[in-house]
PDB file of C-alpha atoms in Angstrom:
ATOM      1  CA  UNK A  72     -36.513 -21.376  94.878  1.00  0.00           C
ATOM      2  CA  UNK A  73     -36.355 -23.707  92.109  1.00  0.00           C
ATOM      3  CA  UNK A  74     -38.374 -21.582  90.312  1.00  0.00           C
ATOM      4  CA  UNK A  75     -35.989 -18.397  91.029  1.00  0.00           C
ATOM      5  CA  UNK A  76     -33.217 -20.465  89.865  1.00  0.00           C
ATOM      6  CA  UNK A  77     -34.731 -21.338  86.835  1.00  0.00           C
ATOM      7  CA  UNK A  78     -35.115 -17.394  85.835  1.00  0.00           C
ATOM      8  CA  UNK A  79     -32.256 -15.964  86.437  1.00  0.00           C
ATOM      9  CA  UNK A  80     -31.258 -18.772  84.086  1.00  0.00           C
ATOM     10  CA  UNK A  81     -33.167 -17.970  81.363  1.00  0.00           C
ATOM     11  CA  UNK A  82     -31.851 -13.747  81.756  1.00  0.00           C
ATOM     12  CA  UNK A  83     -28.892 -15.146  81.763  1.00  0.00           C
ATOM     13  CA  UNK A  84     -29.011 -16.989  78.342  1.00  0.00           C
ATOM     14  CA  UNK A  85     -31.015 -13.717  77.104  1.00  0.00           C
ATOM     15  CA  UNK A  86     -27.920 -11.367  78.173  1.00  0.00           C
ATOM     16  CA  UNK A  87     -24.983 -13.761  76.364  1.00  0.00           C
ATOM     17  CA  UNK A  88     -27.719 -13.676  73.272  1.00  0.00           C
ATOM     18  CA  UNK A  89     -27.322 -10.017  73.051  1.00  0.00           C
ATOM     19  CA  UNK A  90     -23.812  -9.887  73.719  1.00  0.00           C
ATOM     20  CA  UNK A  91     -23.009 -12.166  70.913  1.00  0.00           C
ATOM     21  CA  UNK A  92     -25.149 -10.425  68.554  1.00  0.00           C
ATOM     22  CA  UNK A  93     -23.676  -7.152  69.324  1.00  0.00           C
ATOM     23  CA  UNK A  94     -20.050  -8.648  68.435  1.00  0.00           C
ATOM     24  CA  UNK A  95     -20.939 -10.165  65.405  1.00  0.00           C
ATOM     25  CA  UNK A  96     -22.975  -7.138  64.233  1.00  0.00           C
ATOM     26  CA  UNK A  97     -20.974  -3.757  63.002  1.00  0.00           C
ATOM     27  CA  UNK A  98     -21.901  -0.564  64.438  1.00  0.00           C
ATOM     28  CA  UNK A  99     -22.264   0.814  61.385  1.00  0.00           C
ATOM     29  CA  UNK A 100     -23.333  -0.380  57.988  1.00  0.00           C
ATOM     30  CA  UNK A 101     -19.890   1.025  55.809  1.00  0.00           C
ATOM     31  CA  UNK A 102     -18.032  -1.366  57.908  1.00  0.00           C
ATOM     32  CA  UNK A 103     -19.274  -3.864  56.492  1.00  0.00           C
ATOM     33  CA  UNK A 104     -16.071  -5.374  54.255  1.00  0.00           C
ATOM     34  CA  UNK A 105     -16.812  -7.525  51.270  1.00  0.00           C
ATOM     35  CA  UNK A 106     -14.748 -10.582  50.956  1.00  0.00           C
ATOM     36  CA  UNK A 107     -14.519 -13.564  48.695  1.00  0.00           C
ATOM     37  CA  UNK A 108     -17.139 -15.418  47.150  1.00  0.00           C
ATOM     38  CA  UNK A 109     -16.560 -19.214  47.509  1.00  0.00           C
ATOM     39  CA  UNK A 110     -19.041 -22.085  46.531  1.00  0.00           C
ATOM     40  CA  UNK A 111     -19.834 -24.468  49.414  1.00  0.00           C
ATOM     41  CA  UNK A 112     -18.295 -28.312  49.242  1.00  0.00           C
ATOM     42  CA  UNK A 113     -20.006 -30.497  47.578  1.00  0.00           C
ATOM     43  CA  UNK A 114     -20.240 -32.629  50.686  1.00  0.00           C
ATOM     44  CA  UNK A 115     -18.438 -32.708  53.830  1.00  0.00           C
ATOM     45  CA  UNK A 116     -15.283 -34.818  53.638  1.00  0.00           C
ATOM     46  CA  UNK A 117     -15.176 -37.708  56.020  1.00  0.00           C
ATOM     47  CA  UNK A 118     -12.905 -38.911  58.592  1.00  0.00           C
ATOM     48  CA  UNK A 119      -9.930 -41.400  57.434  1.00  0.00           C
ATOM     49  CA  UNK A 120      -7.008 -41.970  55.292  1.00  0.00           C
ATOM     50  CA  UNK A 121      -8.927 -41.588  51.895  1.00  0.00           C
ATOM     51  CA  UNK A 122      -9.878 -37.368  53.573  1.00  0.00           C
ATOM     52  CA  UNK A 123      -6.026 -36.996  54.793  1.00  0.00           C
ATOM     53  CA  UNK A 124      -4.672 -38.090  51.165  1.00  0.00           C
ATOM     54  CA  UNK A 125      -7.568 -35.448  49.985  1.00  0.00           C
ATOM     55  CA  UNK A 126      -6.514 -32.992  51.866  1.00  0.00           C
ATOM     56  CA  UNK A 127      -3.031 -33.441  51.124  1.00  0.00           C
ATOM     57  CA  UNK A 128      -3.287 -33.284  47.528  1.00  0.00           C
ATOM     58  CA  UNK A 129      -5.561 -30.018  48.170  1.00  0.00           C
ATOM     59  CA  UNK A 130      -2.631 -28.365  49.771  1.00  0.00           C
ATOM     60  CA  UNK A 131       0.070 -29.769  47.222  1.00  0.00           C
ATOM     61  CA  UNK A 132      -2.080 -27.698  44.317  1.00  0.00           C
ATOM     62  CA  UNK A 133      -2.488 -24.640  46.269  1.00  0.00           C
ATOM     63  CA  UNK A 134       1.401 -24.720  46.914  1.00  0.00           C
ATOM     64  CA  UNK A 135       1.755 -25.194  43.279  1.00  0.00           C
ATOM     65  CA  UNK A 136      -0.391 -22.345  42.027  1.00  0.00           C
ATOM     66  CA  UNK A 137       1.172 -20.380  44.642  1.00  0.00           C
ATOM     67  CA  UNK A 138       4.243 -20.674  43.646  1.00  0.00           C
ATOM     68  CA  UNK A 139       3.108 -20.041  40.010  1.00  0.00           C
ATOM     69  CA  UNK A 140       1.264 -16.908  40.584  1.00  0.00           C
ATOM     70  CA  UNK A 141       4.480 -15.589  42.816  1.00  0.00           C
ATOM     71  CA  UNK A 142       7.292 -16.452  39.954  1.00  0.00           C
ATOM     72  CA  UNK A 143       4.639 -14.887  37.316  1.00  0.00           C
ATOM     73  CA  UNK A 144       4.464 -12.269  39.314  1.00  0.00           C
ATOM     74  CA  UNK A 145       8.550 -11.795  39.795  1.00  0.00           C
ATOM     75  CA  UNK A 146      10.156  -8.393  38.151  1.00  0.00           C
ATOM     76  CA  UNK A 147      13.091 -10.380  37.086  1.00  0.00           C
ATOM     77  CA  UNK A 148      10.927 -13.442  34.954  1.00  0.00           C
ATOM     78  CA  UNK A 149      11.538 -12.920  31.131  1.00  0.00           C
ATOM     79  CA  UNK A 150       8.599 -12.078  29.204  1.00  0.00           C
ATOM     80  CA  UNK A 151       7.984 -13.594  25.986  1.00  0.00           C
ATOM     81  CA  UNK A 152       7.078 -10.442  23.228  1.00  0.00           C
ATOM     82  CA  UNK A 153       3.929 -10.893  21.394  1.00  0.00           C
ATOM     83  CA  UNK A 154       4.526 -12.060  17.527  1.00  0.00           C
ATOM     84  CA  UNK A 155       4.195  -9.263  15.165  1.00  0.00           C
ATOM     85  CA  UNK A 156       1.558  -8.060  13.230  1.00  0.00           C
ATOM     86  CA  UNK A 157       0.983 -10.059   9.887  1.00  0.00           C
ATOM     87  CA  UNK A 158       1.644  -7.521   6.947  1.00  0.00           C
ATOM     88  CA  UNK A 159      -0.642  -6.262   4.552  1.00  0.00           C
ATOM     89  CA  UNK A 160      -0.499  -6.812   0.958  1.00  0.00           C
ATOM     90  CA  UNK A 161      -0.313  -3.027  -0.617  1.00  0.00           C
ATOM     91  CA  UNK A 162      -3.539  -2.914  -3.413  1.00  0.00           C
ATOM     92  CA  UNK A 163      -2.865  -0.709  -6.396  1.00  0.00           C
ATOM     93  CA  UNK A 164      -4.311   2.697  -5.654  1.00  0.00           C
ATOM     94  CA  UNK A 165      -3.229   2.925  -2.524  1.00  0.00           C
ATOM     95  CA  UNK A 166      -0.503   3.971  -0.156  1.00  0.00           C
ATOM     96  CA  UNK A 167       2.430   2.195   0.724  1.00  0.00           C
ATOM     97  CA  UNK A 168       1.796  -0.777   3.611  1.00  0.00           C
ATOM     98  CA  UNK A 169       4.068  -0.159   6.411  1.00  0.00           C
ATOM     99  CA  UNK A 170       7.138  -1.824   5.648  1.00  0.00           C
ATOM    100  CA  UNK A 171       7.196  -2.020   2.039  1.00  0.00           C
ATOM    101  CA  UNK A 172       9.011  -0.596  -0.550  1.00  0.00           C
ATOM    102  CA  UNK A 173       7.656   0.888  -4.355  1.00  0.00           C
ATOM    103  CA  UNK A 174       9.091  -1.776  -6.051  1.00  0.00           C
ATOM    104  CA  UNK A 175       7.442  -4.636  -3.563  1.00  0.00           C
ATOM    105  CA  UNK A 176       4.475  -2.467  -4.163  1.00  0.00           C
ATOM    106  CA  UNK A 177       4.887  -3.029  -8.030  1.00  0.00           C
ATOM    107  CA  UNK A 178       5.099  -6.166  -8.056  1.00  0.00           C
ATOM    108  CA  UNK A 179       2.223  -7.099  -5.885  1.00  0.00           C
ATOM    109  CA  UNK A 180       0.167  -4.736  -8.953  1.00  0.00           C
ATOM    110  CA  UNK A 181      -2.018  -7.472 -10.911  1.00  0.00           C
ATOM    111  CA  UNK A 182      -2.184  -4.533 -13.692  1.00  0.00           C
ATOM    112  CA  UNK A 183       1.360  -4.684 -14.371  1.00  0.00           C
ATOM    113  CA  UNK A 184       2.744  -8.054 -15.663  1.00  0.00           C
ATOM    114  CA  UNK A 185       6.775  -9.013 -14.791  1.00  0.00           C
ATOM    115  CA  UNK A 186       9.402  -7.578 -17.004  1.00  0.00           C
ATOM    116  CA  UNK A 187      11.262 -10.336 -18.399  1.00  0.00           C
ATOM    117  CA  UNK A 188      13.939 -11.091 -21.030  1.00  0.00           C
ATOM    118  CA  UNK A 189      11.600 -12.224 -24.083  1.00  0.00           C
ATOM    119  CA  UNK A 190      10.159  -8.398 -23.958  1.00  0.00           C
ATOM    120  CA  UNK A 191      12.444  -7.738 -26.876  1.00  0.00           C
ATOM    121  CA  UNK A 192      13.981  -4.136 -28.004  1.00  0.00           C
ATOM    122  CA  UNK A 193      12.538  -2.118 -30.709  1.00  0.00           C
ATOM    123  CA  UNK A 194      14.318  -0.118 -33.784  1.00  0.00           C
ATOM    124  CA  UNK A 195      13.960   3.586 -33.342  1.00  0.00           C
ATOM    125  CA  UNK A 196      14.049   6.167 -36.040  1.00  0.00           C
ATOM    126  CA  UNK A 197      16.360   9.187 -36.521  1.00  0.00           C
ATOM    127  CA  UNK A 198      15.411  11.676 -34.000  1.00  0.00           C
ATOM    128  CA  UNK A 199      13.246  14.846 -34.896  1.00  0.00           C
ATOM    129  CA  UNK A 200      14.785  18.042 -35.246  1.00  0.00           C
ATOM    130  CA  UNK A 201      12.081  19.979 -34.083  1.00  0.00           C
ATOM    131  CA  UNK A 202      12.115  19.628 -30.253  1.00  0.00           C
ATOM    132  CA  UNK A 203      10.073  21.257 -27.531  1.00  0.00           C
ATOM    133  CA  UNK A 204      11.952  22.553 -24.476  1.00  0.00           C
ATOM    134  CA  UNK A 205      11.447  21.023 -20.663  1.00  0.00           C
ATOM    135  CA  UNK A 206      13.445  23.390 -18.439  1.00  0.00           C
ATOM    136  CA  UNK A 207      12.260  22.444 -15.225  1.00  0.00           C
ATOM    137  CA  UNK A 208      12.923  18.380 -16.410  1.00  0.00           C
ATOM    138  CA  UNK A 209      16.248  19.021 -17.963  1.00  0.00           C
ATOM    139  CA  UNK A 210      14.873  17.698 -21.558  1.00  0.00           C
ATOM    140  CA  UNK A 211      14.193  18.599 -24.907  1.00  0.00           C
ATOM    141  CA  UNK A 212      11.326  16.097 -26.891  1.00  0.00           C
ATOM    142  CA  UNK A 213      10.017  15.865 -30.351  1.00  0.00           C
ATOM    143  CA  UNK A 214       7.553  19.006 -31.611  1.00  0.00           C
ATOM    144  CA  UNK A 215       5.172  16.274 -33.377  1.00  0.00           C
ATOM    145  CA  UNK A 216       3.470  16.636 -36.727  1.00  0.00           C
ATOM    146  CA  UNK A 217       0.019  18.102 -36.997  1.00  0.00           C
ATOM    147  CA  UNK A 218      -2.380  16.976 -35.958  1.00  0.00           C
ATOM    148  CA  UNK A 219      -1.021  17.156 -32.732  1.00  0.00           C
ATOM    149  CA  UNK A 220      -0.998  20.676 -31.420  1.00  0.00           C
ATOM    150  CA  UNK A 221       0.473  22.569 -28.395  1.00  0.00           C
ATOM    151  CA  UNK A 222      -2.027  22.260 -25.274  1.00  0.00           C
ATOM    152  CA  UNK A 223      -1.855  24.032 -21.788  1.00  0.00           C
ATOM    153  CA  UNK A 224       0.480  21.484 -19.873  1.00  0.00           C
ATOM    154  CA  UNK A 225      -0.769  21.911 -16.495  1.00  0.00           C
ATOM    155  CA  UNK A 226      -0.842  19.883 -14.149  1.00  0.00           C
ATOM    156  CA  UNK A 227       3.011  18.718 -16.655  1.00  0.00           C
ATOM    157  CA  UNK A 228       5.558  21.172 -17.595  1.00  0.00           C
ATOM    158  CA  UNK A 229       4.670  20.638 -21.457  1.00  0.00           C
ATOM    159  CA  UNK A 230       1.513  19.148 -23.415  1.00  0.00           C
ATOM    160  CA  UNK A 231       0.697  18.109 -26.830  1.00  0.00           C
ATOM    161  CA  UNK A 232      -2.597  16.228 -28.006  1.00  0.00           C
ATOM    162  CA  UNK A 233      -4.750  14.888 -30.829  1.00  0.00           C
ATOM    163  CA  UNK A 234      -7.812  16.003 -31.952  1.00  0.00           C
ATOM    164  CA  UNK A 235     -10.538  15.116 -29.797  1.00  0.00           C
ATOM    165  CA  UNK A 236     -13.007  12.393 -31.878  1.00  0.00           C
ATOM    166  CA  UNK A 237     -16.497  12.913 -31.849  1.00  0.00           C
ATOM    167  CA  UNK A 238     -18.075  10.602 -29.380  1.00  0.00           C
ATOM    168  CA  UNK A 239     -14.750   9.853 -28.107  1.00  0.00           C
ATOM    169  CA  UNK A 240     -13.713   9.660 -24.052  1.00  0.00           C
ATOM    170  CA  UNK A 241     -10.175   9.405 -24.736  1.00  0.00           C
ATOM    171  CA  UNK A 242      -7.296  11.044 -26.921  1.00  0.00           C
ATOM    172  CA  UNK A 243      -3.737  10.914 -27.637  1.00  0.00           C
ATOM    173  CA  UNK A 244      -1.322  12.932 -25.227  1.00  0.00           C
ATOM    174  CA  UNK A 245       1.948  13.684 -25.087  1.00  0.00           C
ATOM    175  CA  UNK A 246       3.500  15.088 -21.498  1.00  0.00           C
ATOM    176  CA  UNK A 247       6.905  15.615 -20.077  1.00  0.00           C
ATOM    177  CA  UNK A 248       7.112  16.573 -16.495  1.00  0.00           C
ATOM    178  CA  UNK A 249       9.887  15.763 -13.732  1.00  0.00           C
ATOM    179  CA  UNK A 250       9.491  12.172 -12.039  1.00  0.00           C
ATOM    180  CA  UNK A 251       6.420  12.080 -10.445  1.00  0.00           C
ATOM    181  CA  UNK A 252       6.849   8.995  -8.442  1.00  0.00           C
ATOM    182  CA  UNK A 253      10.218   8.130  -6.313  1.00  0.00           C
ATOM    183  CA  UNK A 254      13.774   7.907  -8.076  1.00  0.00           C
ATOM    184  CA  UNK A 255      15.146   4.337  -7.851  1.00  0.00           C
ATOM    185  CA  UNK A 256      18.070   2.862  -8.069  1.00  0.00           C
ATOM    186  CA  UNK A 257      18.026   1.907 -11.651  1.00  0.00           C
ATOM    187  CA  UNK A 258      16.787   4.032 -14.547  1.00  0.00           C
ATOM    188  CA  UNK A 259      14.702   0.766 -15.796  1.00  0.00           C
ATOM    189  CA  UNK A 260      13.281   0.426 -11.775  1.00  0.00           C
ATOM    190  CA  UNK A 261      12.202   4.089 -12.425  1.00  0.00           C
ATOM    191  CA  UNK A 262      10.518   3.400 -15.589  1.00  0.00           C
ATOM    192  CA  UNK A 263       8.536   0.694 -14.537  1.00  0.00           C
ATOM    193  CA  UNK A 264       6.933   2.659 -11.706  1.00  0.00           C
ATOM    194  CA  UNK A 265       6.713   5.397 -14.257  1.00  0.00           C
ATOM    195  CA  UNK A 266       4.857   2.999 -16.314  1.00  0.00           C
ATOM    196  CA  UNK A 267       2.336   2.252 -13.631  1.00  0.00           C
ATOM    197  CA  UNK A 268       1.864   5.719 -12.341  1.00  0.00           C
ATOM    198  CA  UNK A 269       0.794   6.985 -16.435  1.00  0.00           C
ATOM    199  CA  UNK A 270      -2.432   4.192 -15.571  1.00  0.00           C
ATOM    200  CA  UNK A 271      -3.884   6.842 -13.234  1.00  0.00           C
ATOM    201  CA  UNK A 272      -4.275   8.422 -16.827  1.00  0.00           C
ATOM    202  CA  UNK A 273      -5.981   5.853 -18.882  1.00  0.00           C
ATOM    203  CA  UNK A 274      -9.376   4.437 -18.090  1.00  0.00           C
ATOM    204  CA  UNK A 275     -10.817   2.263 -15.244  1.00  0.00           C
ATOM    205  CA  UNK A 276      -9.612  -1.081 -15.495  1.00  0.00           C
ATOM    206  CA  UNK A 277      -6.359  -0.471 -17.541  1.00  0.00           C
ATOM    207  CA  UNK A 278      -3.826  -3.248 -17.544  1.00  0.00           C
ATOM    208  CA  UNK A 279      -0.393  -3.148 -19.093  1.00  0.00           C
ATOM    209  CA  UNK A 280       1.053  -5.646 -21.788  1.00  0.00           C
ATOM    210  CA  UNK A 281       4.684  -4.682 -22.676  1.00  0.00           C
ATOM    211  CA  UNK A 282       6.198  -4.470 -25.812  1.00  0.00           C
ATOM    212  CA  UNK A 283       9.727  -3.070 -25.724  1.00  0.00           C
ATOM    213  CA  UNK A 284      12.112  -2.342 -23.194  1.00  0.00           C
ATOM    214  CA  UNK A 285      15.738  -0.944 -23.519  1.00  0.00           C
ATOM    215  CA  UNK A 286      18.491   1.783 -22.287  1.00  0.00           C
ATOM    216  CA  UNK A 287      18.663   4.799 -23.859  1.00  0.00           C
ATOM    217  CA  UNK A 288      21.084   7.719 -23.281  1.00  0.00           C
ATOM    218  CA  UNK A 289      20.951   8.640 -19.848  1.00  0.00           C
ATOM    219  CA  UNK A 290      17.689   6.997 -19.170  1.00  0.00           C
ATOM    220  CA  UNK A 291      15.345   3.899 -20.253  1.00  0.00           C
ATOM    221  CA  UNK A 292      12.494   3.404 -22.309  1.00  0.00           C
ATOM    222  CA  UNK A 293       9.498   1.308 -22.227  1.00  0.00           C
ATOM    223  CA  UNK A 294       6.491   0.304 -24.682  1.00  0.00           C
ATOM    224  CA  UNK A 295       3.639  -1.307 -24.100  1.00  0.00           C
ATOM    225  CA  UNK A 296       0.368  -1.739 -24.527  1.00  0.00           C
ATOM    226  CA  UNK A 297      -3.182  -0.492 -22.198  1.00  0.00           C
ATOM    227  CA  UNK A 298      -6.174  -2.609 -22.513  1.00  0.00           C
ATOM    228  CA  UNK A 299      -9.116  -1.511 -20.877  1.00  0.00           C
ATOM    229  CA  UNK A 300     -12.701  -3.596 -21.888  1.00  0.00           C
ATOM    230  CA  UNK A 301     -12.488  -4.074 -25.917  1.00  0.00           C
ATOM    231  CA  UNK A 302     -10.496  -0.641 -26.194  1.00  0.00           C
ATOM    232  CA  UNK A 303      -6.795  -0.267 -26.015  1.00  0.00           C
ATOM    233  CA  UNK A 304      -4.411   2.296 -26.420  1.00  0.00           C
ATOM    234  CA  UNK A 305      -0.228   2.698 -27.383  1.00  0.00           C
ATOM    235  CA  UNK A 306       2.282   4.162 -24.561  1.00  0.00           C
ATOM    236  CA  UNK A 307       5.175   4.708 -23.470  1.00  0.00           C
ATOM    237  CA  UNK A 308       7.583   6.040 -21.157  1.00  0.00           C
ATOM    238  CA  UNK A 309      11.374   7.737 -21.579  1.00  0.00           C
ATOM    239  CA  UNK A 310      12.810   8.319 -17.628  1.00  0.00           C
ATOM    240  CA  UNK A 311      15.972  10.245 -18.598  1.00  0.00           C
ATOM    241  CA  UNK A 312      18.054  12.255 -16.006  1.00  0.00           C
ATOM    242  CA  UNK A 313      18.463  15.397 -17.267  1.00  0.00           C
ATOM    243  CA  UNK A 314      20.918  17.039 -14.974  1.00  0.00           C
ATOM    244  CA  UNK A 315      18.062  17.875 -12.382  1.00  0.00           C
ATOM    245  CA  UNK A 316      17.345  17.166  -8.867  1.00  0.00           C
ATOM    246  CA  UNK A 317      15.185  14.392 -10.586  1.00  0.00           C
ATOM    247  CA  UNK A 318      15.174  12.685 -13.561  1.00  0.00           C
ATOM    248  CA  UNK A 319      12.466  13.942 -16.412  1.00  0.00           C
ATOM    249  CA  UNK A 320      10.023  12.159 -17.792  1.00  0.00           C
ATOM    250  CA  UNK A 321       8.431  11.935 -21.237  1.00  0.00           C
ATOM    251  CA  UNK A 322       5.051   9.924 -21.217  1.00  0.00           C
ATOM    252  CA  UNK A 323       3.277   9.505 -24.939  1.00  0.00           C
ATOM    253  CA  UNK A 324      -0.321   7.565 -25.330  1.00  0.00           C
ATOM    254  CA  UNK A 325      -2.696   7.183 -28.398  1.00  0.00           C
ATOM    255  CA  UNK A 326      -5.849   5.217 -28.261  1.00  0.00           C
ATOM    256  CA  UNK A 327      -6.816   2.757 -30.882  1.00  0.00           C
ATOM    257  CA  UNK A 328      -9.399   5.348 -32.293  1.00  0.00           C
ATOM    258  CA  UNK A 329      -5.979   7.163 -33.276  1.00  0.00           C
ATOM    259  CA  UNK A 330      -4.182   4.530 -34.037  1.00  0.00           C
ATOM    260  CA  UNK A 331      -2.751   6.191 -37.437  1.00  0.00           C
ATOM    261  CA  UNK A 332      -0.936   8.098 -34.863  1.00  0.00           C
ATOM    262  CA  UNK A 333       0.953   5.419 -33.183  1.00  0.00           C
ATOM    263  CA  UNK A 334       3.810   5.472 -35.346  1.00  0.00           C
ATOM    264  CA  UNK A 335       4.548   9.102 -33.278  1.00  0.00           C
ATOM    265  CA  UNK A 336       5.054   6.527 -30.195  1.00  0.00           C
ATOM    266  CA  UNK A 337       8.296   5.727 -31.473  1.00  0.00           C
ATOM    267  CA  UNK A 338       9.229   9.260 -32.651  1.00  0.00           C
ATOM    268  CA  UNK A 339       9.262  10.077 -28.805  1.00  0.00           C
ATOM    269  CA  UNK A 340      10.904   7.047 -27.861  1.00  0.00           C
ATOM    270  CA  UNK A 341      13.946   7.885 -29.878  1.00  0.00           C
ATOM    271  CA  UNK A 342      13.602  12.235 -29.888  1.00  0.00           C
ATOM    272  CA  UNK A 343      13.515  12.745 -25.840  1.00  0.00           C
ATOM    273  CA  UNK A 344      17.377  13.669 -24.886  1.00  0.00           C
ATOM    274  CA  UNK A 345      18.856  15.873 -22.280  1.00  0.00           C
ATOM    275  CA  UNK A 346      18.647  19.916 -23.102  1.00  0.00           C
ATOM    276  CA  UNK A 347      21.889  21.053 -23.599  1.00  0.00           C
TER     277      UNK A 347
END
């Protein structure tokens, strides 16, 4: 009987086996839910006061971080914006950084030095008689002496220029044209990006020394000088408003090659006037 006993024991064990298995076990492998990774303890905490202070301080951080993660996550906490964007210093040649203006713009320009008071007026001579006509700028501007000549003025409104030298890269122009940059406030703001703008028309590398500034009727002039290597040239520019939805513009340069010619530089400094 003992022996009887003894096996229904063992089926027994071998029944509440499988029945314990087959709980544990899902009955079908998509059930199977993925939870949270944890590492195991380091070792099992022991019995005592030293484990109850543990545990204590356990649950004192999780309350903590709980209650940080729910007022993070609270609709009504203020949220601290995200300091703007450092802005970019504009570099000459191209466009405007976002947020500042053409004059900011100029004056970040290493090619273009300040405009101060010790860049002293210059004495102009009696205006020419002989003018060309600007309709579209509103002006009329000294018909030079040979040897400048007439010239097709596109991509201005009128063109005269020197002789080309043989050899040469560069020769003396005269242009008139409406504004071709933006209208400030001042006529002598407008001249100075004027000035900088005629550099897209002298060679790589040209930098700007100035020589005269001053009103004029209706306008302002400036002179100065373009170095570029060991070459250098005579400008200037005449903004004038000439009745127009902008003001015109008369731009005159002569290389050093030329540089009989540079006398003419004044001639247009003191001839442009409004066409009336």
């Amino acid at each position: 009987m003992r022996a009887v006993y003894r096996g229904l024991a063992v089926a027994a064990a071998v029944a509440a086996a499988a029945v314990a298995v087959v709980v544990v076990l899902p009955s079908e492998p998509d059930g199977v839910v993925a939870g949270p990774v944890t590492a195991p303890p380091a070792a099992q905490p022991s019995s005592g006061p030293s484990a109850e202070a543990s545990s204590s301080a356990s649950a004192s951080a999780s309350a903590s971080a709980s209650a940080s993660a729910s007022s993070s996550a609270s609709p009504s906490e203020t949220v601290t914006p995200a300091a703007p964007a450092a802005q970019v210093t504009p570099t000459p040649g191209t466009s405007l950084a976002p947020g500042y203006t053409a004059m900011e713009a100029l004056y970040a320009d290493p090619r273009v030095p300040e405009l101060t008071a010790k860049v002293k007026r210059m004495r102009l001579p009696a205006p020419s008689r002989r003018v060309t006509k600007d309709r579209r700028s509103g002006l009329a501007v000294p018909k030079l002496p040979k040897p400048w000549k007439t010239y097709g003025p596109a991509p201005f409104t009128t063109r005269q220029v020197l002789p080309r030298l043989r050899g040469g890269t560069v020769r003396g122009m005269f242009v008139t044209c409406p504004l071709p940059i933006m209208e400030q406030k001042s006529p002598r703001d407008s001249a100075l990006l004027a000035a900088r703008w005629t550099l897209n028309h002298h060679p790589k590398g040209a930098r700007i020394t100035w020589l005269a500034s001053q009103p004029v009727r209706h306008g302002w002039m400036l002179v100065y000088r373009v170095t570029y290597g060991k070459r250098s040239s005579r400008a200037a520019v005449v903004v004038v408003d000439g009745g127009m939805s902008k003001p015109g513009l008369a731009f005159v340069t002569v290389p050093d090659a030329q540089r009989k010619q540079w006398s003419d530089i004044a001639r247009v400094a003191s001839g442009v006037r409004v066409l009336g």
